[in-house]
Amino acid sequence: MSKIQIFRSFLRAYVFILLLSLSGQYSFGQITEDTYHKAEYFLSNSIQKEVYHLDVNPNWLDDKKRFWHQTYTQDGKRFFLTDIEKGQTQEAFDHEELAKVLSEKSGETIDSKSLPINRIQFNNDGSLVFEWHNQEWTYTVGVLESKRTSSDSRDRTVSISPDGNWKAYVKNFNLFVENLKTGEETQLSYDGKKEYEYASYWGWSDMLHGENGERPAHFSINWSPDSKKILTQIVDLRLAEKMLLLDNSQDDKFRPQLMGYYRASPGDTTVVMYTPVLFEIESKKETKFPRLSLPHFIGINLSWDDNSENLYGTYLQRGFKSFDLIEINVDSKEIRKVYSESSPTHVNNNNIFRRLDNGQFILGTEKSGWNQLHLMDWETGELVNRITLGNYVVKNILSIDEENSTIYFEAAGKEENINPYYSFVYKVNFDGTGLELLTPENAFHSISYSSGNDYLVDNYSTVNQPTVSVVRELKTGKIIHEISKADISNLLKKGYQSPKQFTATAKDDMTTIYGIYYLPTDFNPKKKYPIIDYTYSGPHIDITPKTFRSGLVGLQQPMAELGFVVVTVDGLGTSSRGKAFNDVSYKNLGDGTTDHVLAIKELAAQHMFMDIQKVGIFGHSAGGYDAGRAMLLHPDFYKVGVASAGDHDHRMEKAWWPEMYMGYPVGDFYHEQSNVTNAANLKGHLLLAHGGIDENVNPSATFKFAEALINAGKDFDLFIWPSRNHSFGRTDGDYFTKKRWDYFIEHLMGEKPLRHYQIKK
């Protein structure tokens, strides 16, 4: 063999080895059942059993010094009882003994590792009460007794006055009361009729079946403390228009079932209206307050003062640009504005508001640019003093100690050089002095507190720091008892790597934004992994997990197990970082994923295992809109998208959410940011999915988006689950979960999914 031939042979062998090596960087191997098994392991029904003592959700006993909680241990599902004064946490009862007794009673084989009960109560004598087989049972060691058929026996069609002398109810859409001593019936209203109905409300999931279907009956009144007056409302459906659905899934029907419900869309005037009305029992006087009428998706919540002389509460104007604190004097019927606030964008629909016994009130508002607490005078509505001040967000009040003029609250963003989303507990005096951090650990503090309690339960963790569950003194924050620590040994045996935290620069070129990314348990840094963005950039929420539980139990890790790097980002316009940060999304919901693009590019530049040429995106509900919008706004970046239950045109969405964040009245910006309007921009692979009977986000917008894609000559995929509402593709896994996995396996990874595989339940 000549030298040239030898050289050519060597060169061919070298090139072959080089190509084989390079191909190994991108090859993920054939998709097998084991591929799906790895992903299934991290679905919520499975993974929560693999982490022992994941966290503690306390159920307080009456003495406020003991609580029980349920968790998973090496011995399966277990109930624990914590006695704070004893500093003791132990099993609440003998699980093996109870399983034996249940088995004997039922003739079934009851496993002590998975007792068929979920909630328990403790009697003063130490006996245990729980529900099983639709009955209530009392258990004392070795003895099991059935008490009654388990059902809520309270009659929800009537309401008894606080003094026990009156019974209120509705008849023929009018309000009546009956004197329980004499049996005398009194009619209080006379103009009630179908669709103009007293003492009722329209429920979120109320559904009408058929063309003339009857809506579910509801009864709701608010007795004054002295039992002499009733506050309620008139539900006016006369001009309201219904949203419609067709249920094609019922086995016993061979034509679709028509379903209707009232859910106003942005800008609609044909909506269900609520009008407050006051009744005085002795005089039989009725007073309507038409000035306070509001659409049902806003509503009005008024409370009685202790002496039954006044009503008070928060009144939000439609469009959510202003709110009033109001007081109604029962005698004069005068409506007094105690305090008013407005914003050119929107105000919170859940402002912190607490009345005090000393004629003052505590108000949390964003008028400073950050949600802060203010001490206000109830009679004048004037500021007494600022309670908190700074560039951080007060999230909620845990407790108010009026005797000592102290407030205990949760806030985020105050501590320097710490993730601004992490929540901590503080206390402060009414006059703003004595601000003190009570939970100093650098972690997210998930707090469980029961009103009037001297203690709180703190589950503190990060996405990569397992949960530590402790009892703290409310007044000092001092840890007085450690309940448990999460045991993740099973995860570590699987090769689990907790999500990695990262920061990036937002589209304004100056703001730091935060995200995390997930790796598969068999991660190989020498490989190239496609990237998937999990999105839900709604301005009312920050979606990126902050705790160990939320980092573990979600949609991301199962997706990563298939062979992807999964990224989640909180960009500009999301919640929990102040008014200016949040307002970036106002009239601009369609630009939420631009920050995702920038963050992913910045992240991929730091990690060679991330394949920036193969990026996909998925989301559900508002995230479904985001995913569809991302495919149209950034068509050269996102190659594959899965948009499920998406509100693809906000003009077709339920009114409150877009009217708060997209603006009211409806303007051209709705049209410009609609996925329907921009359908022609599609370049990549897109799967649209929706539940056929989704009353939360009506499937009509998905159909309209699909029609626009067809008209634009765009190829796409459509999946309709006929029998499903808004809940599908969630963390526990279902038919659509695999379909979503398969779509990315095929179109982003370039592998062939396994057909007809069913996720194990």
Short mmCIF file of N, CA, C and O in Angstrom, two decimals, residues 505-620:
data_model
loop_
_atom_site.label_atom_id
_atom_site.label_comp_id
_atom_site.label_asym_id
_atom_site.label_seq_id
_atom_site.Cartn_x
_atom_site.Cartn_y
_atom_site.Cartn_z
N THR A 505 -30.57 40.07 31.91
CA THR A 505 -30.94 41.47 31.77
C THR A 505 -32.18 41.59 30.90
O THR A 505 -32.26 40.99 29.83
N ALA A 506 -33.15 42.36 31.36
CA ALA A 506 -34.43 42.49 30.68
C ALA A 506 -34.32 43.35 29.43
O ALA A 506 -33.27 43.92 29.13
N LYS A 507 -35.44 43.49 28.73
CA LYS A 507 -35.47 44.22 27.47
C LYS A 507 -35.23 45.71 27.62
O LYS A 507 -34.97 46.40 26.63
N ASP A 508 -35.29 46.23 28.87
CA ASP A 508 -34.98 47.64 29.07
C ASP A 508 -33.48 47.87 29.22
O ASP A 508 -33.04 49.01 29.45
N ASP A 509 -32.69 46.79 29.08
CA ASP A 509 -31.22 46.83 29.13
C ASP A 509 -30.66 47.22 30.49
O ASP A 509 -29.48 47.58 30.59
N MET A 510 -31.50 47.16 31.55
CA MET A 510 -30.94 47.52 32.86
C MET A 510 -31.51 46.70 34.01
O MET A 510 -30.83 46.50 35.02
N THR A 511 -32.71 46.19 33.89
CA THR A 511 -33.34 45.49 35.01
C THR A 511 -32.90 44.03 35.04
O THR A 511 -32.90 43.34 34.02
N THR A 512 -32.55 43.55 36.23
CA THR A 512 -32.20 42.14 36.41
C THR A 512 -33.49 41.33 36.55
O THR A 512 -34.36 41.67 37.36
N ILE A 513 -33.61 40.29 35.75
CA ILE A 513 -34.74 39.38 35.87
C ILE A 513 -34.23 38.01 36.29
O ILE A 513 -33.05 37.70 36.12
N TYR A 514 -35.13 37.21 36.84
CA TYR A 514 -34.75 35.96 37.49
C TYR A 514 -35.44 34.77 36.84
O TYR A 514 -36.59 34.86 36.41
N GLY A 515 -34.71 33.66 36.77
CA GLY A 515 -35.28 32.45 36.20
C GLY A 515 -34.58 31.23 36.75
O GLY A 515 -33.64 31.32 37.56
N ILE A 516 -35.04 30.07 36.32
CA ILE A 516 -34.39 28.80 36.67
C ILE A 516 -34.41 27.91 35.43
O ILE A 516 -35.20 28.12 34.51
N TYR A 517 -33.51 26.93 35.42
CA TYR A 517 -33.56 25.94 34.34
C TYR A 517 -33.37 24.55 34.92
O TYR A 517 -32.74 24.37 35.97
N TYR A 518 -33.95 23.57 34.23
CA TYR A 518 -33.99 22.19 34.68
C TYR A 518 -33.15 21.32 33.75
O TYR A 518 -33.17 21.51 32.53
N LEU A 519 -32.47 20.34 34.34
CA LEU A 519 -31.67 19.38 33.58
C LEU A 519 -32.21 17.98 33.81
O LEU A 519 -32.76 17.68 34.88
N PRO A 520 -32.05 17.08 32.83
CA PRO A 520 -32.46 15.68 33.06
C PRO A 520 -31.54 15.01 34.06
O PRO A 520 -30.39 15.43 34.25
N THR A 521 -32.03 13.97 34.71
CA THR A 521 -31.22 13.27 35.71
C THR A 521 -30.02 12.57 35.09
O THR A 521 -29.03 12.30 35.79
N ASP A 522 -30.10 12.26 33.79
CA ASP A 522 -28.94 11.63 33.12
C ASP A 522 -28.17 12.66 32.31
O ASP A 522 -27.57 12.35 31.28
N PHE A 523 -28.14 13.89 32.80
CA PHE A 523 -27.51 15.00 32.10
C PHE A 523 -26.04 14.71 31.78
O PHE A 523 -25.29 14.21 32.62
N ASN A 524 -25.65 15.02 30.54
CA ASN A 524 -24.28 14.87 30.07
C ASN A 524 -23.84 16.22 29.50
O ASN A 524 -24.35 16.65 28.46
N PRO A 525 -22.92 16.92 30.15
CA PRO A 525 -22.53 18.26 29.70
C PRO A 525 -21.88 18.28 28.32
O PRO A 525 -21.74 19.35 27.71
N LYS A 526 -21.51 17.11 27.80
CA LYS A 526 -20.89 17.06 26.47
C LYS A 526 -21.94 17.00 25.35
O LYS A 526 -21.60 17.10 24.18
N LYS A 527 -23.20 16.79 25.73
CA LYS A 527 -24.27 16.74 24.74
C LYS A 527 -24.85 18.13 24.50
O LYS A 527 -24.67 19.05 25.29
N LYS A 528 -25.58 18.24 23.41
CA LYS A 528 -26.35 19.45 23.11
C LYS A 528 -27.82 19.14 23.36
O LYS A 528 -28.35 18.16 22.83
N TYR A 529 -28.48 19.98 24.15
CA TYR A 529 -29.87 19.74 24.50
C TYR A 529 -30.78 20.82 23.93
O TYR A 529 -30.49 22.02 24.08
N PRO A 530 -31.87 20.43 23.27
CA PRO A 530 -32.87 21.42 22.89
C PRO A 530 -33.42 22.12 24.13
O PRO A 530 -33.43 21.54 25.23
N ILE A 531 -33.90 23.33 23.95
CA ILE A 531 -34.38 24.16 25.06
C ILE A 531 -35.89 24.33 24.95
O ILE A 531 -36.41 24.59 23.86
N ILE A 532 -36.59 24.21 26.06
CA ILE A 532 -38.03 24.46 26.08
C ILE A 532 -38.33 25.51 27.14
O ILE A 532 -37.88 25.40 28.29
N ASP A 533 -39.07 26.51 26.76
CA ASP A 533 -39.48 27.61 27.63
C ASP A 533 -40.89 27.32 28.14
O ASP A 533 -41.82 27.18 27.35
N TYR A 534 -41.04 27.20 29.47
CA TYR A 534 -42.38 27.06 30.06
C TYR A 534 -42.85 28.44 30.49
O TYR A 534 -42.20 29.12 31.30
N THR A 535 -43.99 28.88 29.96
CA THR A 535 -44.38 30.28 30.12
C THR A 535 -45.75 30.45 30.75
O THR A 535 -46.66 29.65 30.54
N TYR A 536 -45.87 31.48 31.53
CA TYR A 536 -47.14 32.01 32.02
C TYR A 536 -46.80 33.40 32.55
O TYR A 536 -46.52 33.58 33.73
N SER A 537 -46.79 34.37 31.66
CA SER A 537 -46.27 35.69 32.03
C SER A 537 -47.38 36.65 32.43
O SER A 537 -47.28 37.85 32.25
N GLY A 538 -48.47 36.12 32.97
CA GLY A 538 -49.55 36.98 33.43
C GLY A 538 -49.08 37.96 34.50
O GLY A 538 -48.31 37.59 35.39
N PRO A 539 -49.53 39.20 34.46
CA PRO A 539 -49.05 40.22 35.39
C PRO A 539 -49.53 40.06 36.82
O PRO A 539 -49.06 40.74 37.71
N HIS A 540 -50.47 39.14 37.04
CA HIS A 540 -50.99 38.93 38.39
C HIS A 540 -50.22 37.85 39.13
O HIS A 540 -50.58 37.50 40.26
N ILE A 541 -49.15 37.34 38.54
CA ILE A 541 -48.46 36.20 39.13
C ILE A 541 -46.99 36.22 38.69
O ILE A 541 -46.64 36.79 37.67
N ASP A 542 -46.13 35.60 39.51
CA ASP A 542 -44.76 35.31 39.09
C ASP A 542 -44.64 33.80 39.08
O ASP A 542 -44.79 33.15 40.11
N ILE A 543 -44.39 33.22 37.92
CA ILE A 543 -44.54 31.78 37.71
C ILE A 543 -43.30 30.97 38.06
O ILE A 543 -43.38 29.78 38.34
N THR A 544 -42.14 31.60 38.06
CA THR A 544 -40.92 30.85 38.32
C THR A 544 -40.92 30.31 39.75
O THR A 544 -41.08 31.09 40.70
N PRO A 545 -40.75 29.00 39.94
CA PRO A 545 -40.76 28.44 41.30
C PRO A 545 -39.70 29.08 42.19
O PRO A 545 -38.60 29.40 41.74
N LYS A 546 -40.06 29.26 43.46
CA LYS A 546 -39.14 29.83 44.45
C LYS A 546 -38.85 28.85 45.58
O LYS A 546 -37.84 29.00 46.27
N THR A 547 -39.75 27.88 45.80
CA THR A 547 -39.60 26.94 46.90
C THR A 547 -39.16 25.58 46.40
O THR A 547 -39.26 25.28 45.20
N PHE A 548 -38.72 24.74 47.33
CA PHE A 548 -38.30 23.40 46.92
C PHE A 548 -39.49 22.62 46.36
O PHE A 548 -39.36 21.92 45.35
N ARG A 549 -40.66 22.72 47.01
CA ARG A 549 -41.84 22.01 46.51
C ARG A 549 -42.20 22.46 45.11
O ARG A 549 -42.40 21.63 44.21
N SER A 550 -42.31 23.77 44.89
CA SER A 550 -42.73 24.24 43.56
C SER A 550 -41.69 23.96 42.50
O SER A 550 -42.02 23.78 41.32
N GLY A 551 -40.41 23.90 42.89
CA GLY A 551 -39.38 23.55 41.93
C GLY A 551 -39.42 22.09 41.54
O GLY A 551 -39.03 21.72 40.42
N LEU A 552 -39.89 21.25 42.45
CA LEU A 552 -39.91 19.81 42.20
C LEU A 552 -41.23 19.36 41.57
O LEU A 552 -41.23 18.57 40.63
N VAL A 553 -42.33 19.87 42.11
CA VAL A 553 -43.66 19.43 41.67
C VAL A 553 -44.18 20.43 40.63
O VAL A 553 -44.72 21.47 40.96
N GLY A 554 -43.99 20.09 39.37
CA GLY A 554 -44.40 20.98 38.29
C GLY A 554 -44.34 20.27 36.96
O GLY A 554 -44.13 19.06 36.88
N LEU A 555 -44.49 21.04 35.91
CA LEU A 555 -44.47 20.48 34.55
C LEU A 555 -43.06 20.39 33.98
O LEU A 555 -42.84 19.70 32.99
N GLN A 556 -42.11 21.10 34.61
CA GLN A 556 -40.81 21.26 33.98
C GLN A 556 -39.91 20.03 34.08
O GLN A 556 -39.32 19.60 33.07
N GLN A 557 -39.75 19.45 35.29
CA GLN A 557 -38.81 18.34 35.43
C GLN A 557 -39.23 17.12 34.61
O GLN A 557 -38.37 16.48 33.98
N PRO A 558 -40.52 16.74 34.56
CA PRO A 558 -40.88 15.62 33.68
C PRO A 558 -40.50 15.88 32.23
O PRO A 558 -40.03 14.96 31.53
N MET A 559 -40.66 17.12 31.77
CA MET A 559 -40.27 17.46 30.40
C MET A 559 -38.76 17.35 30.22
O MET A 559 -38.26 16.84 29.20
N ALA A 560 -38.01 17.81 31.22
CA ALA A 560 -36.55 17.72 31.13
C ALA A 560 -36.08 16.28 31.04
O ALA A 560 -35.10 15.98 30.33
N GLU A 561 -36.77 15.36 31.72
CA GLU A 561 -36.37 13.96 31.72
C GLU A 561 -36.40 13.34 30.33
O GLU A 561 -35.75 12.33 30.07
N LEU A 562 -37.13 13.93 29.41
CA LEU A 562 -37.20 13.41 28.04
C LEU A 562 -35.95 13.74 27.25
O LEU A 562 -35.73 13.17 26.17
N GLY A 563 -35.15 14.68 27.76
CA GLY A 563 -33.92 15.05 27.07
C GLY A 563 -33.87 16.51 26.67
O GLY A 563 -33.28 16.85 25.63
N PHE A 564 -34.49 17.38 27.47
CA PHE A 564 -34.51 18.82 27.20
C PHE A 564 -33.95 19.59 28.39
O PHE A 564 -33.95 19.10 29.52
N VAL A 565 -33.51 20.81 28.10
CA VAL A 565 -33.29 21.80 29.15
C VAL A 565 -34.53 22.68 29.18
O VAL A 565 -34.92 23.25 28.15
N VAL A 566 -35.18 22.76 30.33
CA VAL A 566 -36.44 23.51 30.44
C VAL A 566 -36.19 24.77 31.25
O VAL A 566 -35.62 24.71 32.36
N VAL A 567 -36.62 25.90 30.71
CA VAL A 567 -36.34 27.21 31.30
C VAL A 567 -37.66 27.89 31.69
O VAL A 567 -38.65 27.80 30.96
N THR A 568 -37.66 28.57 32.84
CA THR A 568 -38.80 29.39 33.25
C THR A 568 -38.26 30.72 33.74
O THR A 568 -37.30 30.78 34.51
N VAL A 569 -38.89 31.82 33.29
CA VAL A 569 -38.39 33.17 33.54
C VAL A 569 -39.53 34.07 34.01
O VAL A 569 -40.65 33.98 33.50
N ASP A 570 -39.24 34.93 34.99
CA ASP A 570 -40.15 36.02 35.35
C ASP A 570 -39.61 37.31 34.75
O ASP A 570 -38.64 37.89 35.24
N GLY A 571 -40.23 37.75 33.66
CA GLY A 571 -39.77 38.95 32.98
C GLY A 571 -40.46 40.20 33.47
O GLY A 571 -41.26 40.18 34.42
N LEU A 572 -40.15 41.31 32.84
CA LEU A 572 -40.82 42.57 33.15
C LEU A 572 -42.32 42.41 32.97
O LEU A 572 -42.79 41.73 32.06
N GLY A 573 -43.08 43.04 33.85
CA GLY A 573 -44.54 43.00 33.74
C GLY A 573 -45.19 41.97 34.63
O GLY A 573 -46.40 41.97 34.78
N THR A 574 -44.39 41.07 35.22
CA THR A 574 -44.97 40.08 36.12
C THR A 574 -45.10 40.68 37.52
O THR A 574 -44.79 41.84 37.76
N SER A 575 -45.53 39.87 38.47
CA SER A 575 -45.93 40.37 39.78
C SER A 575 -44.77 40.43 40.76
O SER A 575 -43.67 39.95 40.50
N SER A 576 -45.04 41.06 41.92
CA SER A 576 -44.22 40.98 43.14
C SER A 576 -42.96 41.83 43.15
O SER A 576 -42.14 41.68 44.05
N ARG A 577 -42.80 42.76 42.17
CA ARG A 577 -41.60 43.59 42.20
C ARG A 577 -41.91 45.07 42.01
O ARG A 577 -41.11 45.83 41.48
N GLY A 578 -43.07 45.49 42.45
CA GLY A 578 -43.38 46.91 42.44
C GLY A 578 -44.23 47.32 41.25
O GLY A 578 -44.38 46.61 40.26
N LYS A 579 -44.80 48.51 41.38
CA LYS A 579 -45.77 49.02 40.41
C LYS A 579 -45.15 49.26 39.03
O LYS A 579 -45.71 48.86 38.01
N ALA A 580 -43.99 49.90 38.97
CA ALA A 580 -43.37 50.20 37.68
C ALA A 580 -43.01 48.92 36.94
O ALA A 580 -43.21 48.82 35.71
N PHE A 581 -42.49 47.95 37.65
CA PHE A 581 -42.14 46.66 37.06
C PHE A 581 -43.39 46.00 36.49
O PHE A 581 -43.41 45.51 35.36
N ASN A 582 -44.47 46.01 37.25
CA ASN A 582 -45.72 45.37 36.83
C ASN A 582 -46.38 46.10 35.67
O ASN A 582 -46.94 45.47 34.76
N ASP A 583 -46.30 47.42 35.66
CA ASP A 583 -47.01 48.21 34.65
C ASP A 583 -46.43 48.09 33.26
O ASP A 583 -47.04 48.56 32.28
N VAL A 584 -45.25 47.48 33.13
CA VAL A 584 -44.68 47.25 31.79
C VAL A 584 -45.65 46.43 30.94
O VAL A 584 -45.71 46.58 29.72
N SER A 585 -46.44 45.59 31.59
CA SER A 585 -47.36 44.73 30.85
C SER A 585 -48.70 45.40 30.55
O SER A 585 -49.51 44.83 29.83
N TYR A 586 -48.95 46.59 31.10
CA TYR A 586 -50.25 47.21 30.90
C TYR A 586 -50.46 47.58 29.43
O TYR A 586 -49.61 48.24 28.82
N LYS A 587 -51.54 47.13 28.86
CA LYS A 587 -51.85 47.27 27.43
C LYS A 587 -50.76 46.63 26.56
O LYS A 587 -50.63 46.95 25.38
N ASN A 588 -49.99 45.73 27.17
CA ASN A 588 -48.82 45.18 26.48
C ASN A 588 -48.60 43.72 26.84
O ASN A 588 -47.46 43.26 26.93
N LEU A 589 -49.68 42.97 27.06
CA LEU A 589 -49.54 41.56 27.44
C LEU A 589 -48.86 40.74 26.34
O LEU A 589 -48.29 39.69 26.62
N GLY A 590 -48.91 41.23 25.12
CA GLY A 590 -48.36 40.46 24.00
C GLY A 590 -46.85 40.46 23.92
O GLY A 590 -46.27 39.73 23.10
N ASP A 591 -46.17 41.24 24.76
CA ASP A 591 -44.71 41.32 24.66
C ASP A 591 -44.02 40.62 25.82
O ASP A 591 -42.84 40.81 26.06
N GLY A 592 -44.75 39.76 26.55
CA GLY A 592 -44.18 39.12 27.73
C GLY A 592 -43.01 38.20 27.45
O GLY A 592 -42.11 38.05 28.27
N THR A 593 -42.99 37.55 26.29
CA THR A 593 -41.94 36.56 26.03
C THR A 593 -40.66 37.15 25.43
O THR A 593 -39.68 36.44 25.25
N THR A 594 -40.65 38.45 25.15
CA THR A 594 -39.41 39.07 24.66
C THR A 594 -38.30 38.94 25.69
O THR A 594 -37.14 38.65 25.35
N ASP A 595 -38.64 39.12 26.95
CA ASP A 595 -37.64 38.93 28.01
C ASP A 595 -37.17 37.48 28.08
O ASP A 595 -36.01 37.21 28.41
N HIS A 596 -38.05 36.54 27.75
CA HIS A 596 -37.67 35.13 27.75
C HIS A 596 -36.60 34.87 26.67
O HIS A 596 -35.63 34.16 26.91
N VAL A 597 -36.83 35.44 25.50
CA VAL A 597 -35.87 35.27 24.40
C VAL A 597 -34.49 35.78 24.82
O VAL A 597 -33.47 35.10 24.63
N LEU A 598 -34.46 36.98 25.39
CA LEU A 598 -33.18 37.57 25.79
C LEU A 598 -32.52 36.74 26.89
O LEU A 598 -31.30 36.52 26.87
N ALA A 599 -33.31 36.28 27.85
CA ALA A 599 -32.75 35.50 28.95
C ALA A 599 -32.19 34.17 28.46
O ALA A 599 -31.11 33.74 28.89
N ILE A 600 -32.92 33.51 27.56
CA ILE A 600 -32.46 32.22 27.04
C ILE A 600 -31.18 32.39 26.22
O ILE A 600 -30.24 31.59 26.32
N LYS A 601 -31.10 33.44 25.42
CA LYS A 601 -29.89 33.70 24.65
C LYS A 601 -28.70 33.96 25.57
O LYS A 601 -27.59 33.46 25.34
N GLU A 602 -28.93 34.74 26.61
CA GLU A 602 -27.86 35.05 27.56
C GLU A 602 -27.41 33.78 28.30
O GLU A 602 -26.22 33.56 28.50
N LEU A 603 -28.37 32.95 28.66
CA LEU A 603 -28.07 31.72 29.38
C LEU A 603 -27.33 30.73 28.48
O LEU A 603 -26.34 30.11 28.89
N ALA A 604 -27.78 30.60 27.24
CA ALA A 604 -27.16 29.65 26.31
C ALA A 604 -25.73 30.06 25.96
O ALA A 604 -24.88 29.19 25.68
N ALA A 605 -25.44 31.35 25.99
CA ALA A 605 -24.08 31.81 25.71
C ALA A 605 -23.11 31.37 26.80
O ALA A 605 -21.90 31.27 26.57
N GLN A 606 -23.65 31.07 27.98
CA GLN A 606 -22.81 30.65 29.10
C GLN A 606 -22.69 29.13 29.19
O GLN A 606 -21.81 28.62 29.89
N HIS A 607 -23.59 28.40 28.51
CA HIS A 607 -23.62 26.94 28.64
C HIS A 607 -23.67 26.30 27.25
O HIS A 607 -24.70 26.36 26.58
N MET A 608 -22.60 25.67 26.86
CA MET A 608 -22.51 25.12 25.52
C MET A 608 -23.44 23.92 25.32
O MET A 608 -23.70 23.52 24.19
N PHE A 609 -23.95 23.32 26.41
CA PHE A 609 -24.86 22.19 26.26
C PHE A 609 -26.27 22.61 25.85
O PHE A 609 -27.10 21.77 25.56
N MET A 610 -26.53 23.91 25.78
CA MET A 610 -27.85 24.40 25.38
C MET A 610 -27.83 24.74 23.90
O MET A 610 -27.01 25.55 23.44
N ASP A 611 -28.73 24.12 23.14
CA ASP A 611 -28.77 24.30 21.69
C ASP A 611 -29.72 25.45 21.34
O ASP A 611 -30.93 25.28 21.28
N ILE A 612 -29.16 26.63 21.13
CA ILE A 612 -29.96 27.83 20.89
C ILE A 612 -30.68 27.78 19.55
O ILE A 612 -31.58 28.59 19.28
N GLN A 613 -30.32 26.82 18.70
CA GLN A 613 -31.00 26.67 17.41
C GLN A 613 -32.27 25.83 17.53
O GLN A 613 -33.04 25.74 16.58
N LYS A 614 -32.46 25.21 18.68
CA LYS A 614 -33.64 24.37 18.89
C LYS A 614 -34.35 24.80 20.17
O LYS A 614 -34.08 24.29 21.26
N VAL A 615 -35.24 25.78 20.04
CA VAL A 615 -35.95 26.32 21.19
C VAL A 615 -37.45 26.16 20.97
O VAL A 615 -37.98 26.53 19.91
N GLY A 616 -38.13 25.62 21.95
CA GLY A 616 -39.58 25.48 21.92
C GLY A 616 -40.21 26.20 23.10
O GLY A 616 -39.52 26.69 24.00
N ILE A 617 -41.53 26.25 23.12
CA ILE A 617 -42.24 26.94 24.19
C ILE A 617 -43.60 26.29 24.40
O ILE A 617 -44.23 25.82 23.44
N PHE A 618 -44.05 26.23 25.67
CA PHE A 618 -45.40 25.75 25.93
C PHE A 618 -45.98 26.49 27.13
O PHE A 618 -45.27 27.03 27.98
N GLY A 619 -47.31 26.53 27.17
CA GLY A 619 -48.01 27.18 28.27
C GLY A 619 -49.48 26.85 28.21
O GLY A 619 -50.00 26.41 27.18
N HIS A 620 -50.17 27.10 29.31
CA HIS A 620 -51.59 26.76 29.46
C HIS A 620 -52.33 28.00 29.92
O HIS A 620 -51.84 28.78 30.72
#
